[in-house]
Amino acid sequence: MLSHPRLERSCVLALGLVASVIAAPCDLYSSGGTPCIAAHSTTRALYSAYSGSLYQVKRGSDNTTTNITPLSAGGVANAAAQDTFCASTTCLITIIYDQSGKGNHLTQAPPGGFSGPDLNGYDNLASATGAPVTLNGQKAYGVFMSPGTGYRNDAASGTATGDGSEGMYAVLDGTHYNGACCYDYGNAEVSNKDTGNGHMEAIYFGTSTSWGTGAGSGPWIMADMENGLFSGESVTNNAADLSITSRFVTAIIKGEPNQWAIRAGNSASGALSTYYSGVRPAASGYNPMSKEGAIILGIGGDNSNGAQGTFYEGVMTSGYPSDATENSVQANIVAAGYATTSLTSGPALTVGSSISFHVTTPGYTTRYIAHTGTTVNTQVVNSSSTTALQQQASWIVVAGLANSACYSFESVDTAGSYIRHYNFALLLNTNDGTKQFHEDATFCPIAGLSGEGNSIRSWSYPTRYFRHYANVGYAASNGGVQTFDAPASFNNDVTFLVVDGFA
Ligand SMILES: *[C@@H]1O[C@H](CO)[C@@H](O)[C@H](O)[C@H]1NC(C)=O
Ligand SMILES: *[C@@H]1O[C@H](CO)[C@@H](O)[C@H](O)[C@H]1NC(C)=O
């Protein structure tokens, strides 16, 4: 057949126009007949036409809030707007907005079977700055959730109930997890309490071995169906549920009557794999399911809040998505270009150097961070001080024990011991080689909150910073429940000049 040159040219132009409107995850689910009924992300729009608010942050300096939107419809979050709003203070993520139009926003999770750490038993809010990333080179922030942090919506609309069909995915940090219950995203009880088998259907990510397990030592993606984290058909080992090794992970759970599946992929490259697809657990209560339709993030259905993890984006759908639809969503996630970026700012520290932390709070500037035995405190130190005291106030900078993008601080006089937080006090303890110690001893210095020097932020609790309070060292949050979290003088108390070590 002869081709008509003018027709061919206009077809190419038309194709070019179509290709320039890049479908986002919820456009793809919609095309597949399983539309999003909740779409949450602090990093980007999940519909190509979405230009509304992605999330709300609240700053510590005056308790005011602002909404962060995409830079353009369908685009990456305006991280610069957050950086401006949060400059020289602390910021928490107060709302993760639902982009689906159903109003299924996530806010601070209330107490239920378990209470959260705040005065009213609510869970903590996440720092707005704990999980910086780039998407195709543009900066954005994920939701870095420490133990005790949780978000929830107990009055969601359009979510699956009973044995209704649904799908969900979440993009998570594959290196941020623990073995506690339960880092979840998905469908849960509306009462915040354990109401029995089959009353939840959520993505779980972590190394819990209390119920199911997968291959290796984890972390695994499992389905939290209440009173069980399932890696496969029953609460047992499913060797096909592989340990996650990628920095960014796409985690998928979906369920319909007597059928459910686990799928997973590296969010930065490649395709999804299916780790389980089959019938419901045989134990009573799981077939049929009794889903209740609340939405949780970072906690279990009964508000179990001991787990940790990082959430970048996720959705829930109406209907059981096809593998093909999910495969196209994975391709879109890969195309979004998730990558790591610096966790530190302000004056740079040098690995291998000896440093001292000079207090900047007016009236206390003869003091430096030091230790007396295992207690980390501040002491008056100068060039006339004893060698012993100068050594107590000197620290060797090493690569962060839990994350080499940050640092750990080894005692000059007690080799092998590091500053770590424990019950939010700073202690000098021997590195026992555990994941917990490594995380407790990893800190990410940022530009000092008071406008000079550095503030030394905890990697694992990014709402918390080195603070001196009554001359004792703490990992303090701005306006938290402990006395040492007091907002008065917070910026000065968490700002230190990092100087050459006395010893
Ligand atoms: C912010 O609110 C908290 C409690 O809600 C309060 O303790 C604190 O003083 C407030 N801070 C400012 C700067 O208003
Ligand atoms: C120097 O430090 C010692 C404690 O080591 C203290 O007694 C002395 O007052 C300090 N001197 C000055 C000038 O601050």
XYZ file of C-alpha atoms and ligand atoms in Angstrom:
531
model
C 0.000 0.000 0.000
C 1.180 3.482 -0.850
C 1.516 5.760 2.082
C 0.357 9.320 1.820
C 3.182 11.604 2.949
C 0.931 14.294 4.462
C -1.211 11.756 6.325
C 1.868 9.978 7.665
C 3.268 13.261 8.961
C 0.066 14.230 10.761
C -0.125 10.763 12.350
C 3.384 11.181 13.721
C 2.429 14.585 15.146
C -0.707 13.152 16.755
C 1.280 10.304 18.315
C 3.762 12.826 19.638
C 0.973 14.749 21.351
C -0.469 11.593 22.916
C 2.946 10.509 24.158
C 3.573 13.883 25.792
C 0.627 13.348 28.185
C 2.345 10.751 30.365
C -0.148 8.653 32.297
C 0.366 8.560 36.055
C -0.370 5.521 38.274
C -4.013 6.398 38.896
C -4.621 7.100 35.201
C -3.312 3.605 34.521
C -5.481 1.967 37.198
C -8.448 3.850 35.802
C -7.729 2.622 32.258
C -7.520 -0.889 33.677
C -11.021 -0.626 35.155
C -9.775 -0.554 38.775
C -9.678 3.138 39.683
C -7.822 4.581 42.651
C -10.066 5.386 45.609
C -7.124 6.691 47.623
C -3.852 8.112 46.316
C -1.213 9.319 48.754
C 2.199 10.757 48.015
C 4.444 13.475 49.392
C 6.732 13.193 46.356
C 4.537 13.600 43.267
C 1.096 13.740 41.700
C -0.360 10.298 41.041
C -2.768 11.561 38.328
C -1.365 13.364 35.302
C -3.955 16.129 35.809
C -3.526 16.516 39.585
C -2.246 19.869 40.762
C -3.861 20.056 44.210
C -2.242 19.681 47.603
C -0.024 16.653 48.192
C 0.580 17.136 51.915
C 0.498 19.645 54.738
C 3.410 20.555 57.017
C 3.396 22.329 60.375
C 6.406 24.261 61.583
C 7.652 24.479 65.147
C 8.449 28.193 65.195
C 4.804 29.351 65.221
C 2.697 26.180 64.748
C 1.394 27.415 61.397
C 0.789 25.072 58.461
C 1.170 25.174 54.709
C 0.163 22.847 51.886
C 2.723 21.521 49.426
C 1.555 21.062 45.834
C 3.210 19.649 42.722
C 5.386 22.049 40.712
C 2.951 21.501 37.820
C -0.037 19.247 37.122
C 1.134 15.652 37.334
C 4.544 16.779 38.566
C 6.970 16.416 41.442
C 6.297 18.062 44.826
C 7.498 21.615 45.357
C 10.188 20.762 47.925
C 11.594 24.284 47.687
C 8.310 25.636 49.102
C 8.711 23.318 52.084
C 12.366 24.287 52.521
C 11.419 27.975 52.588
C 8.530 27.462 55.006
C 10.601 25.234 57.309
C 13.836 27.263 57.218
C 15.466 27.619 60.665
C 12.826 25.545 62.425
C 11.414 22.015 62.587
C 8.529 20.730 60.446
C 6.142 17.810 60.788
C 3.883 16.223 58.160
C 0.363 16.802 59.484
C -1.793 15.640 56.538
C -1.101 13.384 53.557
C -3.852 14.365 51.153
C -5.851 11.911 49.056
C -5.518 12.836 45.393
C -8.450 10.630 44.285
C -11.147 13.166 45.106
C -12.660 10.807 47.717
C -11.301 12.868 50.598
C -9.422 9.905 52.069
C -6.707 12.023 53.683
C -4.333 10.550 56.262
C -3.843 12.360 59.568
C -2.275 11.633 62.971
C -3.413 8.167 64.068
C -5.552 7.952 67.219
C -5.102 5.416 70.042
C -6.802 2.038 69.786
C -5.711 -1.373 71.041
C -2.391 0.344 71.667
C -1.726 3.956 72.569
C 0.684 6.241 70.799
C 3.354 8.309 72.532
C 1.671 11.701 72.540
C -0.234 13.085 75.529
C -3.619 11.983 74.181
C -2.366 8.582 73.075
C -2.116 9.593 69.438
C 0.870 8.450 67.411
C 3.628 10.858 66.514
C 3.745 12.794 63.260
C 6.692 12.283 60.914
C 9.435 14.805 60.316
C 8.978 16.561 56.983
C 12.704 16.324 56.262
C 13.730 12.792 57.237
C 13.489 11.216 53.790
C 14.846 13.495 51.054
C 15.039 11.949 47.571
C 15.171 13.097 43.985
C 12.735 12.185 41.199
C 14.513 12.573 37.876
C 16.807 15.033 39.639
C 14.085 17.088 41.347
C 14.156 17.106 45.143
C 11.189 15.781 47.113
C 10.573 14.411 50.599
C 9.168 11.029 51.613
C 7.601 10.176 54.971
C 10.296 8.770 57.286
C 8.421 7.051 60.118
C 10.147 6.147 63.395
C 8.581 3.735 65.889
C 5.555 5.468 67.444
C 4.637 7.306 64.231
C 1.337 6.634 62.450
C -1.331 8.046 60.122
C -4.905 6.886 59.676
C -8.360 7.585 58.265
C -11.192 5.755 60.045
C -13.954 7.269 57.883
C -12.653 6.535 54.396
C -15.074 6.369 51.495
C -14.941 4.005 48.555
C -12.561 1.512 50.190
C -13.321 -2.212 50.025
C -15.467 -3.627 52.807
C -16.452 -7.204 53.604
C -15.086 -9.537 50.942
C -14.867 -6.687 48.418
C -12.049 -6.588 45.883
C -9.172 -4.150 46.039
C -5.567 -3.555 45.083
C -2.828 -1.407 46.545
C 0.789 -0.517 46.050
C 3.327 1.454 48.043
C 6.803 2.692 47.182
C 8.937 2.254 50.309
C 12.580 2.510 51.429
C 13.845 -1.075 51.226
C 16.561 -0.323 53.798
C 14.350 1.207 56.518
C 12.430 -1.416 58.510
C 12.433 -3.385 61.722
C 10.903 -6.553 63.154
C 8.196 -4.903 65.235
C 4.498 -4.823 64.429
C 3.610 -3.450 61.936
C 4.736 -1.161 59.132
C 1.519 -1.317 57.092
C -0.271 0.595 54.351
C -3.805 -0.332 53.421
C -7.217 -1.411 54.654
C -7.848 -1.779 58.407
C -10.367 -1.609 61.239
C -12.439 1.545 61.697
C -12.277 1.116 65.509
C -8.443 1.113 65.814
C -8.843 -2.246 67.553
C -8.240 -5.873 66.597
C -11.728 -7.047 65.633
C -10.637 -10.449 64.371
C -9.200 -12.461 61.513
C -9.866 -11.027 58.070
C -10.711 -7.509 59.252
C -7.645 -6.023 57.514
C -5.911 -6.258 54.168
C -2.753 -4.187 54.082
C 0.783 -4.215 52.743
C 3.277 -5.138 55.493
C 7.028 -4.450 55.124
C 9.668 -5.573 57.607
C 11.364 -8.472 59.341
C 8.677 -9.637 61.743
C 8.911 -13.387 62.271
C 5.925 -13.530 64.627
C 3.641 -14.888 61.895
C 4.727 -15.658 58.328
C 8.227 -15.432 56.885
C 9.795 -15.528 53.437
C 13.159 -16.549 52.018
C 16.344 -15.428 53.787
C 16.252 -13.015 56.695
C 13.998 -10.326 55.183
C 12.759 -7.693 54.993
C 9.676 -9.169 53.382
C 6.455 -7.893 51.896
C 3.562 -9.716 53.490
C -0.188 -9.171 53.743
C -1.502 -8.071 57.128
C -4.956 -9.694 57.240
C -5.205 -9.243 61.049
C -3.813 -11.702 63.525
C -1.389 -12.752 60.852
C 1.239 -11.423 58.477
C 0.925 -13.744 55.501
C 3.791 -14.455 53.084
C 1.673 -17.030 51.293
C -1.338 -19.244 51.731
C -0.961 -19.723 55.475
C 1.086 -18.393 58.382
C 4.258 -20.270 57.578
C 7.328 -19.845 55.412
C 6.842 -19.078 51.732
C 10.278 -19.479 50.129
C 8.988 -17.658 47.041
C 8.480 -14.473 49.096
C 11.983 -13.116 48.583
C 13.929 -10.775 50.890
C 13.935 -7.226 49.523
C 17.383 -5.884 48.653
C 16.661 -2.708 46.668
C 16.840 0.815 48.128
C 13.393 1.616 46.697
C 10.778 -1.119 46.654
C 7.372 -1.323 44.996
C 5.178 -3.449 47.268
C 1.816 -4.748 46.032
C -1.006 -6.589 47.791
C -4.377 -7.274 46.202
C -7.358 -9.327 47.234
C -10.712 -10.582 45.992
C -12.983 -13.430 47.122
C -10.742 -16.405 48.016
C -7.837 -14.984 46.019
C -4.993 -12.649 46.913
C -1.468 -11.869 45.764
C 1.891 -10.376 46.756
C 3.919 -8.676 44.020
C 7.168 -6.726 44.289
C 9.774 -4.890 42.293
C 12.690 -2.488 42.467
C 11.044 0.935 42.147
C 14.139 2.267 40.373
C 14.456 -0.386 37.662
C 12.978 -3.502 36.166
C 9.689 -5.323 36.384
C 7.454 -6.766 39.076
C 7.637 -10.352 40.294
C 4.764 -12.302 41.818
C 5.712 -13.795 45.190
C 2.294 -15.302 45.914
C -0.975 -15.610 44.075
C -3.585 -18.001 45.377
C -6.303 -18.775 47.843
C -6.982 -17.223 51.237
C -5.578 -18.680 54.461
C -7.474 -21.757 55.638
C -7.875 -20.536 59.221
C -11.341 -19.275 60.042
C -12.167 -15.660 59.305
C -10.131 -15.139 56.128
C -12.607 -16.558 53.595
C -14.740 -14.602 53.244
C -12.867 -11.521 54.472
C -14.485 -8.891 56.718
C -12.594 -5.799 55.564
C -13.674 -2.627 57.339
C -12.293 0.048 55.032
C -10.233 2.356 57.254
C -6.808 3.325 55.881
C -3.586 3.038 57.877
C 0.021 4.041 57.285
C 2.942 2.886 59.426
C 0.930 1.028 62.085
C -1.109 -2.129 62.592
C -4.908 -2.193 62.548
C -5.001 -2.043 66.374
C -2.532 0.873 66.329
C 0.472 -1.361 67.116
C 3.114 1.287 66.524
C 6.510 -0.277 67.132
C 7.531 -0.527 63.488
C 9.498 1.851 61.272
C 9.631 2.493 57.564
C 9.574 5.151 54.856
C 6.655 5.808 52.520
C 6.987 7.758 49.265
C 3.734 7.043 47.432
C 0.898 4.559 47.383
C -2.667 3.987 46.271
C -5.662 1.788 46.967
C -8.055 0.762 44.220
C -11.612 -0.346 43.757
C -11.524 -3.793 42.160
C -8.738 -6.362 41.758
C -6.162 -4.858 39.368
C -4.804 -7.007 36.577
C -1.117 -7.904 36.583
C -0.851 -5.974 33.301
C -2.184 -2.794 34.921
C 0.249 -3.166 37.814
C 3.100 -3.789 35.379
C 2.349 -0.489 33.654
C 2.211 1.264 37.049
C 5.638 -0.196 37.884
C 6.987 1.137 34.578
C 5.620 4.568 35.509
C 7.261 4.400 38.960
C 10.597 3.457 37.380
C 10.211 6.348 34.921
C 9.653 8.722 37.867
C 13.365 8.247 38.591
C 13.601 7.767 42.358
C 17.160 8.280 43.657
C 18.872 9.092 46.936
C 20.236 12.526 47.781
C 22.261 14.086 50.592
C 20.966 13.696 54.158
C 23.253 16.412 55.522
C 23.697 20.163 55.155
C 25.585 22.993 56.804
C 29.319 22.944 57.601
C 30.771 19.599 56.442
C 32.290 17.058 58.821
C 35.377 15.030 57.917
C 35.509 11.291 58.560
C 38.551 10.459 60.694
C 38.846 13.906 62.273
C 38.571 14.609 66.002
C 35.891 17.185 66.799
C 34.260 18.862 69.761
C 30.678 20.158 69.890
C 30.652 23.746 71.227
C 27.383 24.802 72.862
C 25.876 28.005 71.397
C 23.059 28.747 73.883
C 23.715 32.172 75.449
C 25.000 31.731 79.024
C 26.361 28.235 78.301
C 29.077 28.924 75.752
C 31.938 27.711 77.970
C 30.452 24.219 77.531
C 31.024 21.343 75.104
C 29.380 17.957 74.680
C 31.329 15.507 76.862
C 30.665 12.326 78.787
C 30.901 11.175 82.375
C 30.936 7.411 82.191
C 28.006 6.449 79.986
C 26.170 9.763 80.494
C 26.535 12.273 77.675
C 26.406 15.797 79.083
C 27.944 19.236 78.627
C 30.946 20.398 80.633
C 33.054 23.538 80.848
C 36.146 22.709 78.818
C 39.086 24.841 77.585
C 42.779 24.639 76.823
C 43.563 24.673 80.578
C 41.302 21.684 81.312
C 42.848 18.359 82.241
C 43.787 16.021 79.421
C 41.190 13.589 80.738
C 38.401 16.172 80.432
C 39.609 17.315 77.018
C 39.443 13.697 75.853
C 35.954 13.277 77.340
C 34.870 16.197 75.169
C 36.439 14.929 71.935
C 34.907 12.642 69.320
C 36.168 10.862 66.222
C 33.884 11.278 63.195
C 33.187 7.934 61.508
C 30.847 6.943 58.684
C 27.341 6.413 60.059
C 27.054 2.889 61.462
C 23.541 2.498 60.014
C 23.852 4.769 56.993
C 27.144 5.944 55.546
C 25.489 9.119 54.217
C 25.485 10.273 57.865
C 27.946 9.946 60.773
C 28.635 8.290 64.099
C 30.743 9.797 66.882
C 33.289 7.566 68.617
C 34.691 8.553 71.999
C 38.363 9.589 71.937
C 39.007 8.104 75.401
C 36.825 4.990 75.008
C 37.523 3.429 71.632
C 34.643 1.328 70.335
C 32.042 3.402 72.204
C 29.779 5.835 70.418
C 27.171 8.461 71.216
C 23.772 6.813 70.832
C 20.232 7.663 71.901
C 18.403 5.367 74.288
C 14.949 6.328 75.600
C 15.868 9.662 73.980
C 18.799 10.291 76.362
C 22.248 10.450 74.773
C 24.536 7.731 76.130
C 28.081 6.586 75.471
C 27.827 2.844 74.850
C 29.963 0.106 73.324
C 28.988 -0.785 69.791
C 27.405 -4.214 70.244
C 27.155 -4.732 66.492
C 23.360 -4.824 66.413
C 21.171 -3.094 63.839
C 19.466 -1.313 66.743
C 22.744 0.106 68.090
C 23.902 1.153 64.646
C 20.645 3.045 64.067
C 20.687 4.622 67.550
C 24.258 5.833 66.917
C 23.748 7.354 63.456
C 23.263 11.112 63.146
C 22.886 13.432 60.163
C 24.282 16.951 60.791
C 22.304 19.713 59.103
C 22.684 23.495 58.987
C 22.196 24.721 62.564
C 18.565 25.629 63.329
C 19.608 28.890 64.986
C 21.451 30.019 61.841
C 25.052 29.004 62.614
C 26.984 25.748 62.973
C 25.222 22.379 62.848
C 22.222 20.683 64.365
C 22.850 16.965 64.816
C 19.723 15.101 63.735
C 19.072 11.475 64.607
C 18.920 9.296 61.482
C 16.330 6.942 62.985
C 14.235 9.641 64.705
C 14.590 12.640 62.386
C 12.276 14.751 64.555
C 15.050 14.535 67.196
C 18.358 16.381 67.579
C 21.305 16.481 69.990
C 20.124 18.860 72.712
C 21.621 19.964 75.994
C 18.983 20.428 78.684
C 20.019 21.050 82.324
C 23.539 20.270 81.020
C 22.580 16.690 80.059
C 22.477 15.346 76.487
C 19.205 14.241 74.875
C 17.769 13.383 71.485
C 15.003 15.972 71.704
C 12.045 16.874 69.500
C 10.663 20.399 69.300
C 7.556 20.501 71.491
C 7.417 16.761 72.251
C 6.017 15.272 75.450
C 9.237 15.042 77.509
C 10.506 17.972 79.571
C 13.681 18.052 77.479
C 11.514 18.581 74.357
C 10.427 22.031 75.620
C 10.085 24.514 72.733
C 11.688 27.380 74.691
C 15.325 27.813 73.604
C 15.049 24.746 71.320
C 16.895 26.201 68.331
C 19.826 27.426 70.446
C 20.001 24.222 72.492
C 20.214 22.043 69.352
C 22.799 24.207 67.588
C 26.508 23.447 68.041
C 29.684 24.764 66.483
C 31.646 21.749 65.312
C 35.280 22.638 66.099
C 38.625 20.835 66.124
C 38.692 18.307 68.943
C 40.412 19.260 72.190
C 42.202 15.921 72.007
C 2.778 25.147 69.551
O 1.817 24.307 70.142
C 2.276 23.619 71.288
C 1.208 22.667 71.794
O 0.144 22.559 70.957
C 2.678 24.588 72.358
O 3.197 23.899 73.478
C 3.715 25.535 71.816
O 4.011 26.525 72.778
C 3.240 26.196 70.536
N 4.332 26.966 69.986
C 4.180 28.215 69.579
C 5.403 28.880 69.074
O 3.112 28.792 69.592
C 38.517 26.190 82.005
O 37.934 24.924 82.308
C 38.020 24.594 83.687
C 37.414 23.184 83.810
O 38.172 22.291 83.068
C 37.266 25.582 84.508
O 37.401 25.287 85.881
C 37.783 26.988 84.236
O 36.964 27.924 84.894
C 37.761 27.273 82.744
N 38.369 28.552 82.484
C 37.718 29.499 81.822
C 38.478 30.755 81.597
O 36.575 29.358 81.426
